[in-house]
Coordinates of C-alpha atoms in Angstrom, one line a residue:
Chain D
X163 CA -13.6 -29.0 -19.4
X164 CA -14.9 -25.9 -21.0
X165 CA -18.5 -24.9 -20.9
X166 CA -20.0 -22.2 -23.1
X167 CA -21.9 -20.5 -20.3
X168 CA -18.8 -19.9 -18.3
X169 CA -20.4 -21.1 -15.1
X170 CA -19.9 -24.8 -14.5
X171 CA -17.2 -27.4 -15.3
X172 CA -14.6 -24.7 -15.7
X173 CA -11.4 -24.9 -13.7
X174 CA -10.1 -21.7 -12.2
X175 CA -6.6 -21.4 -10.7
X176 CA -6.2 -19.0 -7.8
X177 CA -2.8 -17.7 -6.8
X178 CA -3.3 -15.8 -3.6
X179 CA -1.1 -15.7 -0.5
X180 CA -3.7 -14.2 1.9
X181 CA -5.3 -17.2 3.4
X182 CA -8.6 -15.5 4.2
X183 CA -8.9 -14.0 0.8
X184 CA -8.0 -17.3 -0.9
X185 CA -10.7 -19.0 1.2
X186 CA -13.2 -16.4 0.2
X187 CA -12.4 -16.7 -3.5
X188 CA -12.5 -20.5 -3.4
X189 CA -15.8 -20.4 -1.5
X190 CA -17.4 -18.0 -4.0
X191 CA -16.1 -19.8 -7.0
X192 CA -17.0 -23.3 -5.8
X193 CA -20.5 -22.1 -4.9
X194 CA -20.9 -21.0 -8.6
X195 CA -19.9 -24.5 -9.7
X196 CA -16.3 -23.9 -10.7
X197 CA -13.5 -26.3 -9.9
X198 CA -10.8 -24.5 -8.1
X199 CA -7.0 -25.1 -8.1
X200 CA -5.2 -23.0 -5.5
X201 CA -1.6 -21.9 -5.0
X202 CA -0.5 -19.8 -2.1
X203 CA 2.9 -18.5 -3.4
X204 CA 4.9 -18.2 -6.6
X205 CA 6.7 -21.5 -6.2
X206 CA 3.5 -23.5 -5.8
X207 CA 2.0 -21.7 -8.8
X208 CA 5.1 -22.3 -10.9
X209 CA 4.9 -26.1 -10.0
X210 CA 1.3 -26.1 -11.2
X211 CA 2.1 -24.3 -14.4
X212 CA 4.9 -26.8 -15.2
X213 CA 3.2 -30.0 -14.0
X214 CA -0.6 -29.5 -14.4
X215 CA -3.0 -29.3 -17.3
X216 CA -3.9 -25.7 -18.0
X217 CA -7.1 -24.4 -16.2
X218 CA -9.7 -22.3 -18.0
X219 CA -8.7 -19.1 -16.2
X220 CA -6.1 -17.9 -13.8
X221 CA -6.8 -15.4 -11.0
X222 CA -3.5 -14.0 -10.0
X223 CA -2.4 -11.8 -7.1
X224 CA 0.8 -9.7 -7.8
X225 CA 2.5 -9.4 -4.4
X226 CA 3.1 -13.0 -3.5
X227 CA 6.2 -14.7 -2.1
X228 CA 9.1 -16.1 -4.1
X229 CA 7.9 -15.3 -7.7
X230 CA 5.7 -12.2 -8.2
X231 CA 2.5 -12.0 -10.2
X232 CA 4.1 -10.3 -13.2
X233 CA 6.8 -13.0 -13.4
X234 CA 4.1 -15.7 -13.2
X235 CA 2.1 -13.9 -15.9
X236 CA 5.2 -14.0 -18.2
X237 CA 5.7 -17.7 -17.3
X238 CA 2.1 -18.5 -18.2
X239 CA 2.3 -16.7 -21.5
X240 CA 5.5 -18.5 -22.4
X241 CA 4.4 -22.1 -21.4
X242 CA 3.1 -24.3 -24.1
X243 CA -0.6 -25.0 -23.7
X244 CA -1.0 -22.1 -21.2
X245 CA -0.5 -19.2 -23.6
X246 CA -4.3 -18.9 -24.3
X247 CA -5.4 -19.2 -20.7
X248 CA -7.0 -15.9 -19.7
X249 CA -5.3 -14.3 -16.7
X250 CA -7.1 -11.9 -14.4
X251 CA -4.9 -9.9 -12.0
X252 CA -6.4 -9.3 -8.6
X253 CA -4.2 -6.9 -6.6
X254 CA -4.2 -4.0 -4.1
X255 CA -1.6 -2.3 -6.3
X256 CA -3.7 0.3 -8.0
X257 CA -1.1 2.5 -9.8
X258 CA -1.7 3.1 -13.4
X259 CA 1.7 1.7 -14.3
X260 CA 1.0 -1.7 -12.7
X261 CA -2.4 -2.0 -14.5
X262 CA -0.8 -1.0 -17.9
X263 CA 2.1 -3.4 -17.3
X264 CA -0.2 -6.3 -16.6
X265 CA -2.5 -5.6 -19.6
X266 CA 0.5 -5.1 -21.9
X267 CA 1.9 -8.5 -20.8
X268 CA -1.2 -10.3 -21.7
X269 CA -3.6 -10.1 -18.7
X270 CA -7.2 -10.2 -19.7
X271 CA -8.4 -7.9 -16.9
X272 CA -7.2 -6.2 -13.8
X273 CA -9.3 -6.1 -10.6
X274 CA -8.2 -3.8 -7.7
X275 CA -8.6 -4.9 -4.1
X276 CA -10.8 -4.2 -2.2
X277 CA -13.0 -5.9 -4.7
X278 CA -16.8 -6.3 -5.1
X279 CA -17.6 -10.0 -4.9
X280 CA -20.5 -10.0 -7.4
X281 CA -18.5 -7.8 -9.9
X282 CA -15.5 -10.2 -9.7
X283 CA -17.7 -13.2 -10.5
X284 CA -19.5 -11.4 -13.3
X285 CA -16.2 -10.4 -14.9
X286 CA -14.8 -13.9 -14.6
X287 CA -17.9 -15.4 -16.1
X288 CA -17.8 -13.0 -19.0
X289 CA -14.2 -13.7 -19.8
X290 CA -14.8 -17.5 -19.6
X291 CA -17.8 -17.1 -21.9
X292 CA -15.7 -15.3 -24.4
X293 CA -12.9 -17.9 -24.1
X294 CA -15.2 -20.9 -24.4
X295 CA -16.8 -19.7 -27.6
Chain Z
X224 CA 51.4 -24.4 51.8
X225 CA 51.1 -27.7 53.8
X226 CA 50.0 -30.8 52.0
X227 CA 46.8 -31.1 54.0
X228 CA 45.9 -27.4 53.2
X229 CA 46.6 -28.1 49.5
X230 CA 44.4 -31.2 49.6
X231 CA 41.5 -29.2 51.3
X232 CA 41.9 -26.4 48.7
X233 CA 41.8 -28.9 45.8
X234 CA 38.7 -30.6 47.3
X235 CA 36.8 -27.3 47.6
X236 CA 37.8 -26.3 44.1
X237 CA 36.6 -29.7 42.9
X238 CA 33.2 -29.1 44.7
X239 CA 32.9 -25.7 43.3
X240 CA 33.5 -26.9 39.7
X241 CA 31.1 -29.8 40.1
X242 CA 28.3 -27.5 41.4
X243 CA 29.0 -25.0 38.7
X244 CA 28.7 -27.8 36.1
X245 CA 25.5 -29.1 37.7
X246 CA 23.9 -25.6 37.7
X247 CA 24.9 -25.0 34.0
X248 CA 23.4 -28.4 32.9
X249 CA 20.3 -27.6 34.9
X250 CA 19.9 -24.2 33.4
X251 CA 20.5 -25.6 29.9
X252 CA 17.8 -28.2 30.5
X253 CA 15.4 -25.6 31.8
X254 CA 16.0 -23.3 28.8
X255 CA 15.6 -26.3 26.5
X256 CA 12.3 -27.4 28.1
X257 CA 11.1 -23.8 27.9
X258 CA 11.8 -23.7 24.2
X259 CA 10.0 -27.0 23.7
X260 CA 7.1 -25.7 25.9
X261 CA 6.7 -22.5 23.9
X262 CA 6.9 -24.4 20.6
X263 CA 4.3 -27.0 21.8
X264 CA 2.1 -24.2 23.1
X265 CA 2.2 -22.5 19.7
X266 CA 1.4 -25.7 17.9
X267 CA -1.5 -26.4 20.2
X268 CA -2.7 -22.8 19.9
X269 CA -2.4 -22.9 16.1
X270 CA -4.3 -26.3 16.0
X271 CA -7.2 -24.9 18.0
X272 CA -7.2 -21.7 16.1
X273 CA -7.3 -23.6 12.7
X274 CA -10.1 -25.8 14.0
X275 CA -12.0 -22.7 15.1
X276 CA -11.5 -21.0 11.7
X277 CA -12.4 -24.2 9.8
X278 CA -15.8 -24.1 11.5
X279 CA -16.3 -20.3 11.5
X280 CA -15.1 -19.4 8.0
X281 CA -17.9 -21.2 6.0
X282 CA -20.6 -19.6 8.4
X283 CA -19.1 -16.1 7.8
X284 CA -18.9 -16.7 4.0
X285 CA -22.6 -17.9 3.9
X286 CA -23.5 -14.8 5.8
X287 CA -21.6 -12.3 3.6
X288 CA -22.9 -13.7 0.4
X289 CA -26.4 -13.3 1.8
X290 CA -27.3 -17.0 1.8
X291 CA -27.7 -17.4 5.6
X292 CA -28.3 -15.3 8.7
X293 CA -26.6 -17.8 11.0
X294 CA -24.0 -16.2 13.2
X295 CA -20.7 -17.9 13.9
X296 CA -20.1 -19.0 17.5
X297 CA -17.1 -17.0 18.8
X298 CA -15.8 -17.9 22.2
X299 CA -13.8 -15.4 24.2
X300 CA -10.6 -17.4 23.7
X301 CA -11.0 -17.1 19.9
X302 CA -11.9 -13.4 19.8
X303 CA -8.5 -12.2 18.6
X304 CA -8.3 -14.8 15.8
X305 CA -11.8 -13.9 14.7
X306 CA -11.1 -10.2 14.7
X307 CA -8.0 -10.8 12.6
X308 CA -10.0 -12.8 10.1
X309 CA -12.9 -10.3 10.1
X310 CA -10.6 -7.3 9.6
X311 CA -8.6 -9.0 6.9
X312 CA -11.8 -9.7 4.9
X313 CA -12.9 -6.1 5.5
X314 CA -9.7 -4.9 3.9
X315 CA -10.2 -7.0 0.8
X316 CA -13.9 -6.5 0.1
X317 CA -16.2 -3.6 -0.8
X318 CA -19.9 -3.3 -1.8
X319 CA -22.7 -5.5 -0.5
X320 CA -20.4 -8.2 0.8
X321 CA -18.6 -5.7 3.0
X322 CA -21.8 -4.2 4.2
X323 CA -23.0 -7.6 5.3
X324 CA -19.6 -8.2 7.0
X325 CA -20.1 -5.0 9.0
X326 CA -23.7 -6.0 9.9
X327 CA -22.3 -9.4 11.0
X328 CA -19.9 -7.4 13.2
X329 CA -22.7 -5.5 14.8
X330 CA -24.7 -8.7 15.3
X331 CA -21.7 -10.2 17.2
X332 CA -21.3 -6.9 19.1
X333 CA -17.7 -6.6 17.9
X334 CA -17.7 -2.8 18.5
X335 CA -18.3 -3.4 22.2
X336 CA -15.5 -6.0 22.2
X337 CA -13.2 -3.6 20.4
X338 CA -14.0 -0.7 22.7
X339 CA -13.1 -2.9 25.7
X340 CA -10.0 -4.2 24.0
X341 CA -8.9 -0.6 23.3
X342 CA -8.5 0.0 27.0
X343 CA -6.0 -2.9 27.4
X344 CA -2.3 -2.3 27.6
X345 CA -1.4 -5.0 25.0
X346 CA -0.4 -3.1 21.9
X347 CA -1.4 -5.9 19.5
X348 CA -4.9 -6.0 21.0
X349 CA -5.3 -2.2 20.9
X350 CA -4.2 -2.2 17.3
X351 CA -6.8 -4.8 16.5
X352 CA -9.5 -2.9 18.4
X353 CA -8.7 0.3 16.5
X354 CA -8.9 -1.5 13.1
X355 CA -12.2 -3.1 14.1
X356 CA -13.8 0.2 15.2
X357 CA -12.7 1.8 11.9
X358 CA -14.1 -1.0 9.8
X359 CA -17.3 -0.9 11.7
X360 CA -17.6 2.9 11.2
X361 CA -18.5 3.0 14.9
X362 CA -18.0 6.5 16.3
X363 CA -18.8 5.8 19.9
X364 CA -15.1 5.4 20.6
X365 CA -14.2 8.6 18.7
X366 CA -12.5 10.2 21.7
X367 CA -10.3 7.1 22.4
X368 CA -9.3 7.0 18.7
X369 CA -8.5 10.8 18.9
X370 CA -6.2 10.0 21.9
X371 CA -4.7 7.2 19.9
X372 CA -3.5 9.7 17.3
X373 CA -0.9 11.0 19.8
X374 CA 0.2 7.5 20.9
X375 CA 4.0 7.2 20.9
X376 CA 3.6 3.9 18.9
X377 CA 3.6 4.9 15.2
X378 CA 1.5 2.0 14.1
X379 CA -1.1 2.5 16.6
X380 CA -1.3 6.3 16.0
X381 CA -1.5 5.6 12.2
X382 CA -4.2 3.0 12.6
X383 CA -6.2 5.5 14.7
X384 CA -5.9 8.0 11.9
X385 CA -7.1 5.4 9.4
X386 CA -10.0 4.4 11.6
X387 CA -11.1 8.0 12.1
X388 CA -11.1 8.6 8.3
X389 CA -13.1 5.4 7.8
X390 CA -15.7 6.6 10.4
X391 CA -16.0 10.2 9.4
X392 CA -13.5 11.6 7.0
X393 CA -14.4 15.4 7.1
X394 CA -14.5 15.3 10.9
X395 CA -11.3 13.3 11.1
X396 CA -9.4 15.9 8.9
X397 CA -9.6 18.5 11.7
X398 CA -7.6 16.2 14.0
X399 CA -5.4 14.7 11.4
X400 CA -3.8 17.8 10.0
X401 CA -2.0 18.8 13.2
X402 CA -0.6 15.2 13.4
X403 CA 0.4 15.2 9.8
X404 CA 2.6 18.2 10.4
X405 CA 3.9 17.1 13.8
X406 CA 4.5 13.3 13.4
X407 CA 7.7 12.8 11.5
X408 CA 7.3 9.0 12.0
X409 CA 4.3 8.9 9.7
X410 CA 5.4 7.9 6.2
X411 CA 3.9 10.2 3.6
X412 CA 3.3 7.3 1.3
X413 CA 1.0 5.7 3.8
X414 CA -0.6 9.0 4.7
X415 CA -1.3 9.5 1.0
X416 CA -3.2 6.1 1.0
X417 CA -5.4 7.3 3.9
X418 CA -6.1 10.6 2.2
X419 CA -6.9 8.9 -1.1
X420 CA -9.4 6.7 0.7
X421 CA -10.9 9.8 2.4
X422 CA -11.5 11.3 -1.1
X423 CA -10.9 14.9 -2.4
X424 CA -14.3 16.2 -1.1
X425 CA -13.3 15.5 2.5
X426 CA -9.7 16.6 2.4
X427 CA -9.4 19.5 -0.1
X428 CA -10.8 22.5 1.9
X429 CA -9.2 21.6 5.2
X430 CA -5.8 20.7 3.7
X431 CA -5.8 23.9 1.5
X432 CA -6.7 26.2 4.4
X433 CA -4.1 24.6 6.7
X434 CA -1.4 24.8 4.0
X435 CA -2.1 28.5 3.6
X436 CA -2.2 29.4 7.2
X437 CA 0.7 27.2 8.5
X438 CA 4.2 28.3 9.0
X439 CA 6.8 27.4 6.3
X440 CA 7.8 24.1 7.8
X441 CA 4.3 22.8 8.3
X442 CA 3.2 24.2 5.0
X443 CA 6.0 22.1 3.4
X444 CA 4.8 19.0 5.1
X445 CA 1.2 19.6 3.8
X446 CA 2.3 20.4 0.3
X447 CA 3.4 16.7 -0.1
X448 CA -0.3 15.9 -0.4
X449 CA -1.3 18.8 -2.7
X450 CA -1.8 16.5 -5.7
X451 CA -4.5 14.6 -3.8
X452 CA -6.8 17.5 -3.4
X453 CA -9.1 18.9 -6.0
X454 CA -7.7 21.0 -8.8
X455 CA -9.2 24.4 -7.8
X456 CA -8.1 24.1 -4.1
X457 CA -4.6 23.0 -5.2
X458 CA -4.4 25.9 -7.6
X459 CA -5.5 28.4 -4.9
X460 CA -2.9 27.1 -2.5
X461 CA 0.0 27.1 -5.1
X462 CA -0.7 30.5 -6.6
X463 CA -1.2 32.1 -3.1
X464 CA 2.1 30.6 -1.9
X465 CA 4.0 31.5 -5.0
X466 CA 2.9 35.1 -4.5
X467 CA 3.7 35.3 -0.8
X468 CA 6.2 32.6 0.2
X469 CA 9.8 33.5 1.0
X470 CA 11.1 30.1 2.1
X471 CA 12.9 28.6 -0.9
X472 CA 11.8 25.0 -0.2
X473 CA 8.1 26.1 -0.2
X474 CA 8.5 28.0 -3.5
X475 CA 10.2 25.0 -5.0
X476 CA 7.4 22.6 -3.8
X477 CA 4.8 24.8 -5.3
X478 CA 6.5 25.1 -8.6
X479 CA 6.8 21.3 -8.7
X480 CA 3.1 20.8 -8.3
X481 CA 2.0 23.7 -10.6
X482 CA -0.1 22.7 -13.6
X483 CA -2.1 25.9 -14.2
X484 CA -1.0 28.6 -16.8
X485 CA -2.6 31.3 -14.7
X486 CA 0.6 31.4 -12.7
X487 CA 2.9 31.6 -15.7
X488 CA 4.0 35.1 -14.9
X489 CA 5.2 33.9 -11.4
X490 CA 7.1 31.0 -12.9
X491 CA 8.9 33.3 -15.3
X492 CA 9.9 35.5 -12.4
X493 CA 11.2 32.4 -10.5
X494 CA 13.2 31.3 -13.6
X495 CA 15.7 34.1 -12.7
X496 CA 15.8 33.3 -8.9
X497 CA 19.1 33.1 -7.1
X498 CA 18.3 29.7 -5.7
X499 CA 19.3 27.0 -8.1
X500 CA 16.6 24.4 -7.1
X501 CA 13.9 27.0 -7.6
X502 CA 15.3 27.6 -11.1
X503 CA 15.2 23.8 -11.7
X504 CA 11.5 23.6 -10.8
X505 CA 10.8 26.8 -12.8
X506 CA 12.3 25.3 -15.9
X507 CA 10.3 22.1 -15.4
X508 CA 7.1 24.2 -14.9
X509 CA 7.8 26.2 -18.1
X510 CA 8.0 22.9 -19.9
X511 CA 4.5 22.0 -18.7
X512 CA 2.7 25.3 -19.0
X513 CA 5.0 27.6 -20.9
X514 CA 4.1 29.3 -24.3
X515 CA 6.3 29.8 -27.4
X516 CA 7.8 33.0 -25.7
X517 CA 9.3 30.7 -23.0
X518 CA 11.3 28.9 -25.6
X519 CA 13.9 31.6 -25.6
X520 CA 13.9 31.7 -21.8
X521 CA 14.6 28.0 -21.7
X522 CA 17.3 28.3 -24.3
X523 CA 19.0 30.9 -22.0
X524 CA 18.6 28.5 -19.1
X525 CA 20.6 25.9 -21.0
X526 CA 23.7 28.0 -20.1
X527 CA 22.9 28.1 -16.4
X528 CA 25.9 27.5 -14.1
X529 CA 24.0 24.6 -12.4
X530 CA 23.8 21.3 -14.3
X531 CA 20.3 20.4 -13.0
X532 CA 18.9 23.7 -14.3
X533 CA 20.5 23.1 -17.7
X534 CA 19.1 19.5 -17.7
X535 CA 15.6 20.5 -16.8
X536 CA 15.6 23.3 -19.4
X537 CA 16.7 20.8 -22.0
X538 CA 14.0 18.3 -21.0
X539 CA 11.4 21.1 -21.0
X540 CA 12.4 22.2 -24.5
X541 CA 12.2 18.5 -25.7
X542 CA 8.8 18.1 -24.2
X543 CA 7.1 21.4 -25.3
X544 CA 4.3 20.3 -27.7
X545 CA 4.9 23.2 -30.2
X546 CA 8.6 22.5 -30.6
X547 CA 9.5 19.7 -33.1
X548 CA 12.5 17.4 -32.7
X549 CA 14.0 19.1 -35.8
X550 CA 13.7 22.4 -34.0
X551 CA 15.3 21.0 -30.9
X552 CA 18.1 19.7 -33.1
X553 CA 18.5 23.1 -34.7
X554 CA 18.6 24.8 -31.3
X555 CA 21.3 22.3 -30.3
X556 CA 23.4 22.9 -33.5
X557 CA 23.2 26.7 -33.2
X558 CA 23.9 26.9 -29.5
X559 CA 27.4 28.4 -28.8
X560 CA 27.9 26.6 -25.4
X561 CA 29.3 23.0 -25.6
X562 CA 27.6 22.1 -22.2
X563 CA 24.2 23.2 -23.5
X564 CA 24.6 21.1 -26.6
X565 CA 25.6 18.1 -24.5
X566 CA 22.7 18.4 -22.2
X567 CA 20.3 18.8 -25.1
X568 CA 21.7 15.6 -26.7
X569 CA 21.0 13.7 -23.4
X570 CA 17.4 15.1 -23.3
X571 CA 16.8 14.1 -26.9
X572 CA 18.1 10.6 -26.2
X573 CA 16.0 10.2 -23.1
X574 CA 13.0 11.6 -24.9
X575 CA 13.4 9.0 -27.7
X576 CA 13.4 6.2 -25.1
X577 CA 10.1 7.2 -23.5

């Protein structure tokens, strides 16, 4: 599953309720050779966390229906096998308190929307590279 | 009544009841069919819309990542869906990808489409048109957007404000400031988002000048955004208003935003003001910018007749960097007033939590 270069063979789970943004992220990541697992709300994401093998990275929106991103982050960090999966938050919530809360709860990085596509890819690759070592 | 008359009356009543029942059943069927029709129409519309987006999305994605110059085919019937998709992506992206998205918009002449849409009466389409023009940074419809600022629909007027800021923030501020003071339906939280996006370079001077020259009510509306402008402009506004303002709410708002020790003498003066909420803000300001001399002023304020003043003075004493916790404890122990000791206890407890 893991690849040291952080480019191919890695699986990234996207949790994003905005259909267009989810499509864009999936498109970008698949183009770079990643396998993509997508959930459009907190319930679907929870089902994946409980029933699926952990991915190599989770890209997590905060304001999603049913279970919010902070709660999902906590769930990931408390689920056996998922604790070490790096989580990157991607949200339009830009307040310092939200960023600090996410990082304190174990998120690897916090990217604010609107995001720069190339920068997002570079950050994800860098995190995966570190995690795959 | 004769038997024959009674029979005729019964027969007419029966006919009336029968026809009423037939009409009710017919109306029910019509309404039922209408509901099914609307539902079916929506499903079919969604089906075609999804099919269109399935074809169009990959083409747009290839274009914005710079891998292709092929344009998506957008038929008139799908324009609204496409604009929704295009605007949605615009809100989520910045940098090269968004620049390419805008260039795609120009290649598809979306600005012309939006300008035409803006003239329609349908509010949903006008809203979409305003958002599109803003994202495209197209100023050819500037006057229409300016008119949109005064639209009675809050969402449309607000979207017009946002579009104008995206197109030309410094120019937009001239038109926005009067609306910011007059439109009570604009939420200050949302307005702050627009002003943040415009940046302090564009908003500082016009907002500061307007706050200083406006009457008390308008000035108060503009002071809500004082923390978003650059430090020197904010300082100029606050100090000027603290020197000249007579309206208590304005003085209180200025004290609340004050961060500069240059105005310390004014704060000390307001610490003795008759109005309790001015004394509250003066106590908080002394906590932020006060010197050791102000320690005694704050100790005195611990005995104020208003609880909020006592509470703010206690919090200020607890926060002052040159007063240790031991010293706060000793002030508490030595204070003759029981209420002052209580409020200090609360401030110390809250301070320990944060």
